[in-house]
Each structure stands twice: as C-alpha cells, then as structure tokens.
Amino acid sequence: MTDSDPDIIIRIAAKGDGITADGRHATLTAPGDRLLPDGTVERGPHHVAPPCVHFPACGGCELQHLDDASLSDFVTGRVVGALAGQGVTAQTVLPTHLSPPMTRRRASLRAARSGRKITIGFAEAGSHTLIDLTMCSVLDPRLFALLAPLRDLLALILPDKRAAHVRMSLIDQGVDLLLEGVRVEGLAADEGLGDFARTHGLARLTIDEGDGPQTRWEPEAATVTFGGVAVGFPAFSFLQATPDGEAALVAAVRDAMPETGAIADLFSGLGTFALALGAARPVYAAEGARDVVLALKLAGQRAQRRMVADHRDLFRRPLTPEELNRFAAVVLDPPRAGAREQVMQLAASTVPVIAYVSCNPASFARDAVHLIAGGYRLESVRPVGQFRWSTHVEMVGIFRR
C-alpha cells in the first residue's frame, strides 16, 4: 500500500463516507481501508469494531467504525476544509478535543407506541423508523437508565399509533425530563407521573400535551451552573452537549481574552461564557430568547455580577460599531446559520479580539471572510468533537486586529 494507491481510502468526507485517492466514495470505511474491485472493503489499521450493537442502523452515530486518531483527523479536516472552501487559512490549528464515550448530557429521542409495544430511540439514518435502544455508547448512563422505566410510563400516557418526544438534560439537581406529545388522562396516569418522578429522583418532570409545557414535578428550582453561578433552567434549554466539551470551548475563549476590560457575549444563552468569564470584569450579554435572558439576568443579580443581560434579537438588531467599540473583546456563539448581520457590524468595528464559537464550520467560514475583509486575522481555530462519532463538529476561532 502506498499513498498513491487509488484504491485506498485517504479521508472521510463531510457526510461520513470514505473517499479513495481517485475520488470514489464508500460508506462505512476508514482511512487506510482498501476498496476492492467488487465493491467490498479490506479493512485497514484505523477501522475498528463499533462499540454499539445498534450501529450503523441507528442515526445517532455515523462514525463508530473509526479509531480515535481518524475521528480526530475528521473533526480537524471538517474545520480546515470549510475554511479552505472560502479561501481562509488559520494561522494556527490547535489540537482537536474529542469528548469521551457516554458523556452526552442532553438528548432528544423519539418514542412511539404500537399496541402494547413502546419504542424509544433515535431514528434510522434517512428514515423515520425508530431504533429501540437497548444500549447507547454516547448517552450519559444516568440518561440511558431512564429509558427502560420510561417505556412503562409511556404505556400509561402515550396513545396507540402516536409518537412523542423524550427530551432529557442533566442539570444541577439531576435529570430534567420533558415529554411532548403525550396525553395524561385519568387517575392512574396522573399517579404514574408522580411515582415515576419520585422513584427515579428526577430534577423536574414537564409534560406538553400540545398546549404548552406544564411542570408536574420540581422539588427544588431547576438550575445549571456556569462559572460558579446557578442559573434557572427553562425546560430543555440549550446546553453544550458534554461537560468536557463545554470546558474545552470555555478554555479556548478564556485564553484569548485580554486581562482587563469589559467584554460582550452575543447570543449568550444562559451564560455559558458570560458567567465563566465575568467573575472579575463587566460583561454585557445579549440573547433573543426571553425566558433564557431573564434567567441569566436574575442569576447575575443574585451573584452580584457586573453584568447587563439584554433581551435583543441580534439578527434584526445587531450591535452597531459604536456600541461594539466599548468592549475589549467580543464572544460570539450564534446558531448553526451563523451571524452574518452581527459579523458585518463587527467587521466595521475596532474591537481588538473576537472569540467566535461555532457549531457549523461552513457558516463560520462564510462569516470569517467578512471579518478578514474588515481587517481581522484568524489567529487560531480549536476544533471540538462534542458529538462523538457524529459528523457534527464545533469549533472556536480567535480573530484579532
């Protein structure tokens, strides 16, 4: 085998299929595999046995056949490739962070009922068919442990031939569970909810029968903690997928911050960065979701932080250069679509440092073009693979004037 062998898989494409040296695609292959003339694959040194019995049918994972070295290369390649597609090069590409197995603390599963059978799991790739999970190599065991007893609970509250969403988060008090699309009718169903919550020590149980979420169990106020500050947690609010992934993102941002001066955290959410970075400095946090920004504002007040939490739609009303120029640094953590409207204003500003946290390398690269055109240089990128064995990639890019 040589690097020029046209039958050897040399890299993994963005959607997870392997690509040979001569450009052919093959699913479920790893770098170093050989694609034989009959279409079969001769496994190479980076092809490993998947840890989960549901792979590859389950749509929750796409890359369990890769070893860690290849998985890390894939995450890095997604970031570098997206930048190259826009003609952008980072001065430094930092080592990729990969989250360990069974550390996912937030998950949205589907449940379906057919007669007496309750199925809970992820859908098959490219299908609506559910995989009934008997194990999971990505979920935190505390979340997975609820699936078997949930089947019994859903037998009481999920109508036949109906589907529901099971949304779970690990928060300060334990598991926060939101069930959507169920119907609670009668004393047995009502008592079943209470018994389930008590027996399994839930932090909170919320039901949405179609007319909005209703809390049915919450012994103490549900919170998540960032930077030592507990923040009220609206049901199934956004959290970084894993604690270690969050720590890697926060560390990359913190390392880029100047020692002094006020910072702005745009698309702040519940304060992952605003609270982690703002213990000893003023912070302005802007967020478009009203319940989230109110929770952050209250938490900041209770902790006596020097923080302004602003309910602001940054797509329709981005901060202007005049507003931005007051800050020593800006942290940007937008949704998957990116933040073009805000980025255009940043490009016209004099902010010395921008730490851009992204869950989509493609939209990050498009936004980076505008920042670079405005006079910034992309000093570094840190790829992060929080969604282990998935093609979903996150990153932090540091821009400086």
mmCIF file of C-alpha atoms in Angstrom:
data_model
loop_
_atom_site.group_PDB
_atom_site.id
_atom_site.type_symbol
_atom_site.label_atom_id
_atom_site.label_comp_id
_atom_site.label_asym_id
_atom_site.label_seq_id
_atom_site.Cartn_x
_atom_site.Cartn_y
_atom_site.Cartn_z
ATOM 1 C CA MET A 1 0.000 0.000 0.000
ATOM 2 C CA THR A 2 1.252 3.475 -0.883
ATOM 3 C CA ASP A 3 -0.225 6.926 -0.509
ATOM 4 C CA SER A 4 -0.753 6.965 -4.284
ATOM 5 C CA ASP A 5 -2.701 3.683 -4.340
ATOM 6 C CA PRO A 6 -6.019 4.683 -5.961
ATOM 7 C CA ASP A 7 -7.987 2.034 -4.046
ATOM 8 C CA ILE A 8 -7.049 3.242 -0.561
ATOM 9 C CA ILE A 9 -9.448 5.373 1.495
ATOM 10 C CA ILE A 10 -7.480 8.539 2.230
ATOM 11 C CA ARG A 11 -10.003 10.662 4.109
ATOM 12 C CA ILE A 12 -13.582 10.885 5.417
ATOM 13 C CA ALA A 13 -15.936 13.332 3.690
ATOM 14 C CA ALA A 14 -18.214 15.772 5.496
ATOM 15 C CA LYS A 15 -21.166 13.354 5.466
ATOM 16 C CA GLY A 16 -19.102 10.459 6.804
ATOM 17 C CA ASP A 17 -18.317 8.404 3.701
ATOM 18 C CA GLY A 18 -14.748 7.455 2.836
ATOM 19 C CA ILE A 19 -13.014 8.764 -0.282
ATOM 20 C CA THR A 20 -10.339 6.893 -2.205
ATOM 21 C CA ALA A 21 -7.285 8.528 -3.722
ATOM 22 C CA ASP A 22 -9.009 8.544 -7.116
ATOM 23 C CA GLY A 23 -12.208 10.144 -5.763
ATOM 24 C CA ARG A 24 -14.580 7.210 -5.248
ATOM 25 C CA HIS A 25 -16.896 7.251 -2.227
ATOM 26 C CA ALA A 26 -17.642 4.266 0.028
ATOM 27 C CA THR A 27 -19.793 4.210 3.150
ATOM 28 C CA LEU A 28 -18.616 2.808 6.495
ATOM 29 C CA THR A 29 -14.951 2.931 5.566
ATOM 30 C CA ALA A 30 -11.938 4.296 7.437
ATOM 31 C CA PRO A 31 -8.672 5.837 6.259
ATOM 32 C CA GLY A 32 -6.358 3.028 5.221
ATOM 33 C CA ASP A 33 -9.180 0.697 4.101
ATOM 34 C CA ARG A 34 -8.889 -0.713 0.583
ATOM 35 C CA LEU A 35 -11.869 -0.589 -1.790
ATOM 36 C CA LEU A 36 -11.720 -3.821 -3.799
ATOM 37 C CA PRO A 37 -12.909 -4.143 -7.429
ATOM 38 C CA ASP A 38 -16.087 -6.000 -6.411
ATOM 39 C CA GLY A 39 -17.104 -3.138 -4.088
ATOM 40 C CA THR A 40 -16.164 -4.895 -0.855
ATOM 41 C CA VAL A 41 -13.743 -3.395 1.634
ATOM 42 C CA GLU A 42 -10.482 -4.715 3.029
ATOM 43 C CA ARG A 43 -10.164 -3.136 6.451
ATOM 44 C CA GLY A 44 -7.088 -1.140 7.342
ATOM 45 C CA PRO A 45 -5.438 -0.244 10.667
ATOM 46 C CA HIS A 46 -7.860 2.597 11.505
ATOM 47 C CA HIS A 47 -11.050 0.544 11.075
ATOM 48 C CA VAL A 48 -12.293 -0.622 14.478
ATOM 49 C CA ALA A 49 -15.201 -2.671 15.775
ATOM 50 C CA PRO A 50 -18.162 -0.387 16.633
ATOM 51 C CA PRO A 51 -18.868 -0.344 20.386
ATOM 52 C CA CYS A 52 -22.671 -0.278 19.973
ATOM 53 C CA VAL A 53 -24.887 -3.102 18.705
ATOM 54 C CA HIS A 54 -27.196 -0.570 17.017
ATOM 55 C CA PHE A 55 -24.507 0.806 14.690
ATOM 56 C CA PRO A 56 -24.814 1.554 11.798
ATOM 57 C CA ALA A 57 -28.625 1.389 11.682
ATOM 58 C CA CYS A 58 -29.149 3.971 14.436
ATOM 59 C CA GLY A 59 -28.973 7.527 13.176
ATOM 60 C CA GLY A 60 -27.427 8.759 16.418
ATOM 61 C CA CYS A 61 -23.886 7.843 15.302
ATOM 62 C CA GLU A 62 -22.227 7.736 11.899
ATOM 63 C CA LEU A 63 -18.525 7.131 12.594
ATOM 64 C CA GLN A 64 -18.215 4.387 15.217
ATOM 65 C CA HIS A 65 -16.008 2.404 12.836
ATOM 66 C CA LEU A 66 -13.195 4.992 13.100
ATOM 67 C CA ASP A 67 -10.418 4.854 15.683
ATOM 68 C CA ASP A 68 -9.748 7.977 17.744
ATOM 69 C CA ALA A 69 -6.890 9.150 15.540
ATOM 70 C CA SER A 70 -9.077 9.069 12.428
ATOM 71 C CA LEU A 71 -12.025 10.597 14.269
ATOM 72 C CA SER A 72 -9.829 13.458 15.452
ATOM 73 C CA ASP A 73 -8.481 13.942 11.914
ATOM 74 C CA PHE A 74 -12.056 14.036 10.606
ATOM 75 C CA VAL A 75 -13.062 16.797 13.063
ATOM 76 C CA THR A 76 -9.960 18.816 12.196
ATOM 77 C CA GLY A 77 -10.494 18.243 8.492
ATOM 78 C CA ARG A 78 -14.081 19.488 8.664
ATOM 79 C CA VAL A 79 -12.882 22.787 10.125
ATOM 80 C CA VAL A 80 -9.850 23.246 7.872
ATOM 81 C CA GLY A 81 -11.776 22.133 4.799
ATOM 82 C CA ALA A 82 -14.631 24.567 5.410
ATOM 83 C CA LEU A 83 -12.148 27.418 5.769
ATOM 84 C CA ALA A 84 -10.256 26.395 2.630
ATOM 85 C CA GLY A 85 -13.523 26.361 0.705
ATOM 86 C CA GLN A 86 -13.822 30.094 1.446
ATOM 87 C CA GLY A 87 -10.141 30.814 0.808
ATOM 88 C CA VAL A 88 -9.419 31.264 4.530
ATOM 89 C CA THR A 89 -6.422 29.891 6.436
ATOM 90 C CA ALA A 90 -5.966 29.988 10.192
ATOM 91 C CA GLN A 91 -2.501 30.881 11.439
ATOM 92 C CA THR A 92 -2.682 28.031 13.949
ATOM 93 C CA VAL A 93 -4.878 24.912 14.059
ATOM 94 C CA LEU A 94 -4.898 23.742 17.665
ATOM 95 C CA PRO A 95 -5.278 20.047 18.613
ATOM 96 C CA THR A 96 -8.802 18.677 18.371
ATOM 97 C CA HIS A 97 -10.731 17.918 21.553
ATOM 98 C CA LEU A 98 -12.843 14.728 21.451
ATOM 99 C CA SER A 99 -15.470 14.022 24.100
ATOM 100 C CA PRO A 100 -15.257 10.534 25.661
ATOM 101 C CA PRO A 101 -17.996 7.932 25.156
ATOM 102 C CA MET A 102 -21.119 8.030 27.341
ATOM 103 C CA THR A 103 -20.823 11.687 28.349
ATOM 104 C CA ARG A 104 -23.705 13.253 26.383
ATOM 105 C CA ARG A 105 -25.806 15.145 28.913
ATOM 106 C CA ARG A 106 -28.559 16.373 26.621
ATOM 107 C CA ALA A 107 -30.611 14.299 24.192
ATOM 108 C CA SER A 108 -33.818 14.424 22.213
ATOM 109 C CA LEU A 109 -35.238 10.974 21.487
ATOM 110 C CA ARG A 110 -38.466 9.837 19.887
ATOM 111 C CA ALA A 111 -40.985 7.416 21.334
ATOM 112 C CA ALA A 112 -43.719 5.531 19.515
ATOM 113 C CA ARG A 113 -46.466 3.138 20.532
ATOM 114 C CA SER A 114 -47.867 0.231 18.569
ATOM 115 C CA GLY A 115 -50.279 -1.807 20.659
ATOM 116 C CA ARG A 116 -48.510 -2.669 23.879
ATOM 117 C CA LYS A 117 -45.038 -2.077 22.461
ATOM 118 C CA ILE A 118 -43.281 1.197 23.311
ATOM 119 C CA THR A 119 -40.193 2.038 21.269
ATOM 120 C CA ILE A 120 -37.744 4.745 22.377
ATOM 121 C CA GLY A 121 -34.649 5.753 20.473
ATOM 122 C CA PHE A 122 -33.101 7.606 17.573
ATOM 123 C CA ALA A 123 -34.423 7.236 14.040
ATOM 124 C CA GLU A 124 -32.577 5.152 11.478
ATOM 125 C CA ALA A 125 -30.358 7.218 9.213
ATOM 126 C CA GLY A 126 -32.508 8.698 6.427
ATOM 127 C CA SER A 127 -35.676 7.130 7.824
ATOM 128 C CA HIS A 128 -38.493 7.665 10.303
ATOM 129 C CA THR A 129 -38.091 4.111 11.619
ATOM 130 C CA LEU A 130 -37.080 4.139 15.284
ATOM 131 C CA ILE A 131 -34.290 2.032 16.734
ATOM 132 C CA ASP A 132 -35.418 0.719 20.122
ATOM 133 C CA LEU A 133 -32.301 1.379 22.181
ATOM 134 C CA THR A 134 -31.029 -1.477 24.328
ATOM 135 C CA MET A 135 -27.696 0.305 24.818
ATOM 136 C CA CYS A 136 -26.121 3.628 23.901
ATOM 137 C CA SER A 137 -22.442 4.474 23.679
ATOM 138 C CA VAL A 138 -22.903 8.249 23.709
ATOM 139 C CA LEU A 139 -25.575 9.000 26.334
ATOM 140 C CA ASP A 140 -24.552 9.597 29.933
ATOM 141 C CA PRO A 141 -25.606 6.414 31.798
ATOM 142 C CA ARG A 142 -27.915 8.473 34.027
ATOM 143 C CA LEU A 143 -29.966 9.417 30.964
ATOM 144 C CA PHE A 144 -29.912 5.955 29.420
ATOM 145 C CA ALA A 145 -31.038 4.377 32.710
ATOM 146 C CA LEU A 146 -34.398 6.126 32.361
ATOM 147 C CA LEU A 147 -35.311 4.538 29.020
ATOM 148 C CA ALA A 148 -36.492 1.169 30.329
ATOM 149 C CA PRO A 149 -38.764 2.624 33.054
ATOM 150 C CA LEU A 150 -39.955 5.276 30.596
ATOM 151 C CA ARG A 151 -41.419 2.540 28.437
ATOM 152 C CA ASP A 152 -43.682 1.578 31.334
ATOM 153 C CA LEU A 153 -44.665 5.193 31.994
ATOM 154 C CA LEU A 154 -45.421 5.871 28.339
ATOM 155 C CA ALA A 155 -47.725 2.862 28.289
ATOM 156 C CA LEU A 156 -49.988 4.990 30.534
ATOM 157 C CA ILE A 157 -49.779 8.317 28.689
ATOM 158 C CA LEU A 158 -48.920 7.675 25.025
ATOM 159 C CA PRO A 159 -51.934 6.871 22.832
ATOM 160 C CA ASP A 160 -51.706 3.967 20.387
ATOM 161 C CA LYS A 161 -50.217 4.754 16.945
ATOM 162 C CA ARG A 162 -48.882 8.023 18.316
ATOM 163 C CA ALA A 163 -45.360 9.389 18.679
ATOM 164 C CA ALA A 164 -43.840 11.569 21.373
ATOM 165 C CA HIS A 165 -40.593 13.404 22.003
ATOM 166 C CA VAL A 166 -38.459 12.497 25.010
ATOM 167 C CA ARG A 167 -36.122 15.389 25.831
ATOM 168 C CA MET A 168 -33.595 14.896 28.620
ATOM 169 C CA SER A 169 -30.953 17.123 30.189
ATOM 170 C CA LEU A 170 -28.577 16.571 33.077
ATOM 171 C CA ILE A 171 -28.654 19.651 35.302
ATOM 172 C CA ASP A 172 -27.508 20.533 38.827
ATOM 173 C CA GLN A 173 -30.329 18.583 40.522
ATOM 174 C CA GLY A 174 -30.282 15.524 38.249
ATOM 175 C CA VAL A 175 -32.294 14.646 35.144
ATOM 176 C CA ASP A 176 -34.657 17.231 33.687
ATOM 177 C CA LEU A 177 -37.258 15.348 31.621
ATOM 178 C CA LEU A 178 -39.679 16.877 29.117
ATOM 179 C CA LEU A 179 -42.290 14.654 27.436
ATOM 180 C CA GLU A 180 -44.037 16.156 24.401
ATOM 181 C CA GLY A 181 -47.000 14.691 22.542
ATOM 182 C CA VAL A 182 -48.381 12.613 25.415
ATOM 183 C CA ARG A 183 -51.866 12.682 26.942
ATOM 184 C CA VAL A 184 -52.436 12.437 30.692
ATOM 185 C CA GLU A 185 -55.988 11.203 31.321
ATOM 186 C CA GLY A 186 -57.316 9.593 34.482
ATOM 187 C CA LEU A 187 -56.040 8.952 37.971
ATOM 188 C CA ALA A 188 -53.712 6.091 37.007
ATOM 189 C CA ALA A 189 -51.833 8.263 34.504
ATOM 190 C CA ASP A 190 -51.618 11.164 36.912
ATOM 191 C CA GLU A 191 -50.337 8.991 39.750
ATOM 192 C CA GLY A 192 -47.950 7.261 37.362
ATOM 193 C CA LEU A 193 -46.238 10.567 36.607
ATOM 194 C CA GLY A 194 -45.695 11.354 40.267
ATOM 195 C CA ASP A 195 -44.491 7.839 41.086
ATOM 196 C CA PHE A 196 -42.054 7.887 38.171
ATOM 197 C CA ALA A 197 -40.576 11.262 39.166
ATOM 198 C CA ARG A 198 -40.162 10.236 42.813
ATOM 199 C CA THR A 199 -38.827 6.758 42.137
ATOM 200 C CA HIS A 200 -36.160 7.975 39.734
ATOM 201 C CA GLY A 201 -35.258 11.138 41.599
ATOM 202 C CA LEU A 202 -35.962 13.487 38.710
ATOM 203 C CA ALA A 203 -34.887 17.089 38.977
ATOM 204 C CA ARG A 204 -38.038 18.033 37.087
ATOM 205 C CA LEU A 205 -40.763 16.416 35.019
ATOM 206 C CA THR A 206 -42.526 18.541 32.419
ATOM 207 C CA ILE A 207 -45.430 17.458 30.216
ATOM 208 C CA ASP A 208 -46.557 19.065 26.959
ATOM 209 C CA GLU A 209 -49.864 17.671 25.701
ATOM 210 C CA GLY A 210 -49.903 20.130 22.810
ATOM 211 C CA ASP A 211 -50.855 23.330 24.594
ATOM 212 C CA GLY A 212 -47.503 24.236 26.117
ATOM 213 C CA PRO A 213 -45.233 22.757 28.782
ATOM 214 C CA GLN A 214 -46.601 22.164 32.271
ATOM 215 C CA THR A 215 -44.327 21.303 35.176
ATOM 216 C CA ARG A 216 -45.612 18.267 37.067
ATOM 217 C CA TRP A 217 -42.680 17.707 39.411
ATOM 218 C CA GLU A 218 -39.917 20.042 40.608
ATOM 219 C CA PRO A 219 -38.890 19.558 44.267
ATOM 220 C CA GLU A 220 -36.439 22.448 44.035
ATOM 221 C CA ALA A 221 -35.761 25.062 41.398
ATOM 222 C CA ALA A 222 -34.033 23.533 38.358
ATOM 223 C CA THR A 223 -30.655 25.137 37.657
ATOM 224 C CA VAL A 224 -27.409 24.787 35.735
ATOM 225 C CA THR A 225 -24.165 26.270 36.983
ATOM 226 C CA PHE A 226 -21.698 28.295 34.929
ATOM 227 C CA GLY A 227 -18.662 29.950 36.451
ATOM 228 C CA GLY A 228 -19.910 29.102 39.937
ATOM 229 C CA VAL A 229 -23.289 30.782 39.351
ATOM 230 C CA ALA A 230 -26.523 28.752 39.347
ATOM 231 C CA VAL A 231 -28.938 29.827 36.596
ATOM 232 C CA GLY A 232 -32.598 28.888 36.352
ATOM 233 C CA PHE A 233 -33.039 26.301 33.586
ATOM 234 C CA PRO A 234 -36.127 26.558 31.342
ATOM 235 C CA ALA A 235 -37.199 23.058 30.284
ATOM 236 C CA PHE A 236 -34.782 21.575 27.696
ATOM 237 C CA SER A 237 -32.919 24.829 27.193
ATOM 238 C CA PHE A 238 -29.667 24.741 25.259
ATOM 239 C CA LEU A 239 -26.635 23.193 26.943
ATOM 240 C CA GLN A 240 -23.320 22.253 25.412
ATOM 241 C CA ALA A 241 -23.573 18.536 24.675
ATOM 242 C CA THR A 242 -20.919 17.357 27.146
ATOM 243 C CA PRO A 243 -19.334 18.912 30.255
ATOM 244 C CA ASP A 244 -15.807 18.355 28.910
ATOM 245 C CA GLY A 245 -16.768 19.857 25.540
ATOM 246 C CA GLU A 246 -18.099 22.928 27.307
ATOM 247 C CA ALA A 247 -14.873 23.175 29.308
ATOM 248 C CA ALA A 248 -12.784 22.962 26.122
ATOM 249 C CA LEU A 249 -14.776 25.737 24.453
ATOM 250 C CA VAL A 250 -14.652 27.961 27.542
ATOM 251 C CA ALA A 251 -10.894 27.423 27.921
ATOM 252 C CA ALA A 252 -10.259 28.362 24.280
ATOM 253 C CA VAL A 253 -12.274 31.553 24.698
ATOM 254 C CA ARG A 254 -10.763 32.426 28.083
ATOM 255 C CA ASP A 255 -7.214 32.047 26.772
ATOM 256 C CA ALA A 256 -7.935 34.690 24.128
ATOM 257 C CA MET A 257 -9.405 37.304 26.455
ATOM 258 C CA PRO A 258 -7.402 40.403 27.437
ATOM 259 C CA GLU A 259 -6.568 40.672 31.126
ATOM 260 C CA THR A 260 -8.836 43.667 31.692
ATOM 261 C CA GLY A 261 -11.738 45.454 30.074
ATOM 262 C CA ALA A 262 -15.419 44.807 29.524
ATOM 263 C CA ILE A 263 -16.497 42.015 27.216
ATOM 264 C CA ALA A 264 -19.675 41.341 25.249
ATOM 265 C CA ASP A 265 -21.196 37.877 24.986
ATOM 266 C CA LEU A 266 -23.509 37.831 21.971
ATOM 267 C CA PHE A 267 -26.068 35.010 21.603
ATOM 268 C CA SER A 268 -25.262 34.385 25.260
ATOM 269 C CA GLY A 269 -27.884 31.753 26.039
ATOM 270 C CA LEU A 270 -27.963 31.020 29.759
ATOM 271 C CA GLY A 271 -24.479 32.442 30.248
ATOM 272 C CA THR A 272 -22.032 29.641 29.453
ATOM 273 C CA PHE A 273 -19.366 32.217 28.576
ATOM 274 C CA ALA A 274 -20.729 35.369 30.231
ATOM 275 C CA LEU A 275 -20.646 33.773 33.678
ATOM 276 C CA ALA A 276 -17.464 31.744 33.175
ATOM 277 C CA LEU A 277 -15.527 34.843 32.083
ATOM 278 C CA GLY A 278 -17.217 37.557 34.126
ATOM 279 C CA ALA A 279 -16.230 36.890 37.725
ATOM 280 C CA ALA A 280 -13.932 39.917 37.855
ATOM 281 C CA ARG A 281 -14.942 42.078 34.912
ATOM 282 C CA PRO A 282 -18.007 43.795 33.427
ATOM 283 C CA VAL A 283 -19.977 41.710 30.921
ATOM 284 C CA TYR A 284 -22.736 42.642 28.501
ATOM 285 C CA ALA A 285 -24.803 39.581 27.488
ATOM 286 C CA ALA A 286 -27.309 39.703 24.618
ATOM 287 C CA GLU A 287 -29.819 36.934 23.877
ATOM 288 C CA GLY A 288 -33.012 36.747 21.822
ATOM 289 C CA ALA A 289 -34.916 34.150 23.878
ATOM 290 C CA ARG A 290 -36.861 35.986 26.579
ATOM 291 C CA ASP A 291 -37.127 33.199 29.173
ATOM 292 C CA VAL A 292 -33.426 32.445 28.853
ATOM 293 C CA VAL A 293 -32.217 36.032 29.195
ATOM 294 C CA LEU A 294 -34.489 36.613 32.191
ATOM 295 C CA ALA A 295 -32.992 33.561 33.908
ATOM 296 C CA LEU A 296 -29.492 34.874 33.225
ATOM 297 C CA LYS A 297 -30.354 38.363 34.435
ATOM 298 C CA LEU A 298 -31.744 37.063 37.722
ATOM 299 C CA ALA A 299 -28.739 34.796 38.268
ATOM 300 C CA GLY A 300 -26.331 37.665 37.654
ATOM 301 C CA GLN A 301 -28.156 39.875 40.114
ATOM 302 C CA ARG A 302 -28.171 37.200 42.821
ATOM 303 C CA ALA A 303 -24.443 36.608 42.343
ATOM 304 C CA GLN A 304 -23.792 40.371 42.321
ATOM 305 C CA ARG A 305 -22.046 40.145 38.981
ATOM 306 C CA ARG A 306 -21.284 43.272 36.989
ATOM 307 C CA MET A 307 -23.406 42.049 34.135
ATOM 308 C CA VAL A 308 -26.083 43.524 31.896
ATOM 309 C CA ALA A 309 -28.379 40.886 30.351
ATOM 310 C CA ASP A 310 -30.183 42.333 27.329
ATOM 311 C CA HIS A 311 -33.165 40.784 25.546
ATOM 312 C CA ARG A 312 -32.130 41.563 21.978
ATOM 313 C CA ASP A 313 -32.648 39.938 18.571
ATOM 314 C CA LEU A 314 -29.165 40.184 17.093
ATOM 315 C CA PHE A 315 -30.360 39.167 13.639
ATOM 316 C CA ARG A 316 -32.767 42.073 13.386
ATOM 317 C CA ARG A 317 -30.927 44.495 15.661
ATOM 318 C CA PRO A 318 -27.212 43.684 15.811
ATOM 319 C CA LEU A 319 -24.899 45.793 17.919
ATOM 320 C CA THR A 320 -23.515 48.695 15.894
ATOM 321 C CA PRO A 321 -19.801 49.541 15.622
ATOM 322 C CA GLU A 322 -20.353 52.426 18.044
ATOM 323 C CA GLU A 323 -21.785 50.018 20.621
ATOM 324 C CA LEU A 324 -19.152 47.358 19.960
ATOM 325 C CA ASN A 325 -16.168 49.683 20.240
ATOM 326 C CA ARG A 326 -16.715 49.994 24.003
ATOM 327 C CA PHE A 327 -15.581 46.402 24.545
ATOM 328 C CA ALA A 328 -12.121 44.938 24.947
ATOM 329 C CA ALA A 329 -13.350 41.667 23.407
ATOM 330 C CA VAL A 330 -16.472 40.099 21.973
ATOM 331 C CA VAL A 331 -17.604 36.479 22.320
ATOM 332 C CA LEU A 332 -19.924 35.286 19.578
ATOM 333 C CA ASP A 333 -21.838 31.974 19.819
ATOM 334 C CA PRO A 334 -24.610 32.018 17.184
ATOM 335 C CA PRO A 335 -26.924 29.249 15.923
ATOM 336 C CA ARG A 336 -25.956 26.989 13.018
ATOM 337 C CA ALA A 337 -26.844 29.597 10.395
ATOM 338 C CA GLY A 338 -24.089 31.880 11.641
ATOM 339 C CA ALA A 339 -24.327 35.574 12.416
ATOM 340 C CA ARG A 340 -23.862 37.492 9.183
ATOM 341 C CA GLU A 341 -25.767 40.596 10.310
ATOM 342 C CA GLN A 342 -23.756 40.913 13.510
ATOM 343 C CA VAL A 343 -20.495 39.962 11.801
ATOM 344 C CA MET A 344 -20.875 42.779 9.279
ATOM 345 C CA GLN A 345 -21.102 45.245 12.172
ATOM 346 C CA LEU A 346 -18.106 43.636 13.900
ATOM 347 C CA ALA A 347 -16.082 43.903 10.698
ATOM 348 C CA ALA A 348 -16.628 47.669 10.785
ATOM 349 C CA SER A 349 -15.704 47.941 14.481
ATOM 350 C CA THR A 350 -12.397 48.361 16.278
ATOM 351 C CA VAL A 351 -12.901 45.523 18.785
ATOM 352 C CA PRO A 352 -9.406 44.080 19.397
ATOM 353 C CA VAL A 353 -10.416 40.431 19.926
ATOM 354 C CA ILE A 354 -13.331 38.306 18.709
ATOM 355 C CA ALA A 355 -13.804 34.758 20.006
ATOM 356 C CA TYR A 356 -16.261 33.069 17.645
ATOM 357 C CA VAL A 357 -17.778 29.806 18.925
ATOM 358 C CA SER A 358 -19.459 27.864 16.127
ATOM 359 C CA CYS A 359 -21.428 24.635 15.702
ATOM 360 C CA ASN A 360 -21.168 24.843 11.908
ATOM 361 C CA PRO A 361 -17.740 25.222 10.241
ATOM 362 C CA ALA A 362 -19.389 26.197 6.932
ATOM 363 C CA SER A 363 -21.247 29.231 8.316
ATOM 364 C CA PHE A 364 -18.190 30.115 10.426
ATOM 365 C CA ALA A 365 -16.033 30.179 7.291
ATOM 366 C CA ARG A 366 -18.511 32.417 5.463
ATOM 367 C CA ASP A 367 -18.561 34.835 8.392
ATOM 368 C CA ALA A 368 -14.765 34.700 8.668
ATOM 369 C CA VAL A 369 -14.469 36.083 5.130
ATOM 370 C CA HIS A 370 -16.256 39.273 6.202
ATOM 371 C CA LEU A 371 -14.174 39.694 9.362
ATOM 372 C CA ILE A 372 -10.936 39.248 7.442
ATOM 373 C CA ALA A 373 -12.100 41.731 4.803
ATOM 374 C CA GLY A 374 -12.699 44.149 7.681
ATOM 375 C CA GLY A 375 -9.085 43.885 8.846
ATOM 376 C CA TYR A 376 -9.086 40.924 11.244
ATOM 377 C CA ARG A 377 -6.739 37.957 11.052
ATOM 378 C CA LEU A 378 -7.784 34.456 12.059
ATOM 379 C CA GLU A 379 -5.171 33.732 14.692
ATOM 380 C CA SER A 380 -6.284 30.219 15.635
ATOM 381 C CA VAL A 381 -9.035 27.629 15.478
ATOM 382 C CA ARG A 382 -9.756 24.903 18.021
ATOM 383 C CA PRO A 383 -11.856 22.017 16.642
ATOM 384 C CA VAL A 384 -14.106 20.285 19.192
ATOM 385 C CA GLY A 385 -15.858 16.944 18.693
ATOM 386 C CA GLN A 386 -18.522 17.003 21.405
ATOM 387 C CA PHE A 387 -20.888 14.843 19.374
ATOM 388 C CA ARG A 388 -18.633 11.817 19.336
ATOM 389 C CA TRP A 389 -18.947 9.527 16.293
ATOM 390 C CA SER A 390 -21.118 12.148 14.600
ATOM 391 C CA THR A 391 -20.385 14.388 11.622
ATOM 392 C CA HIS A 392 -21.481 17.353 13.769
ATOM 393 C CA VAL A 393 -18.420 19.484 14.547
ATOM 394 C CA GLU A 394 -17.865 22.539 16.754
ATOM 395 C CA MET A 395 -15.009 24.987 16.999
ATOM 396 C CA VAL A 396 -13.635 28.216 18.427
ATOM 397 C CA GLY A 397 -11.969 30.742 16.147
ATOM 398 C CA ILE A 398 -9.952 33.655 17.544
ATOM 399 C CA PHE A 399 -9.790 36.840 15.444
ATOM 400 C CA ARG A 400 -7.527 39.776 16.240
ATOM 401 C CA ARG A 401 -6.979 43.168 14.694
#
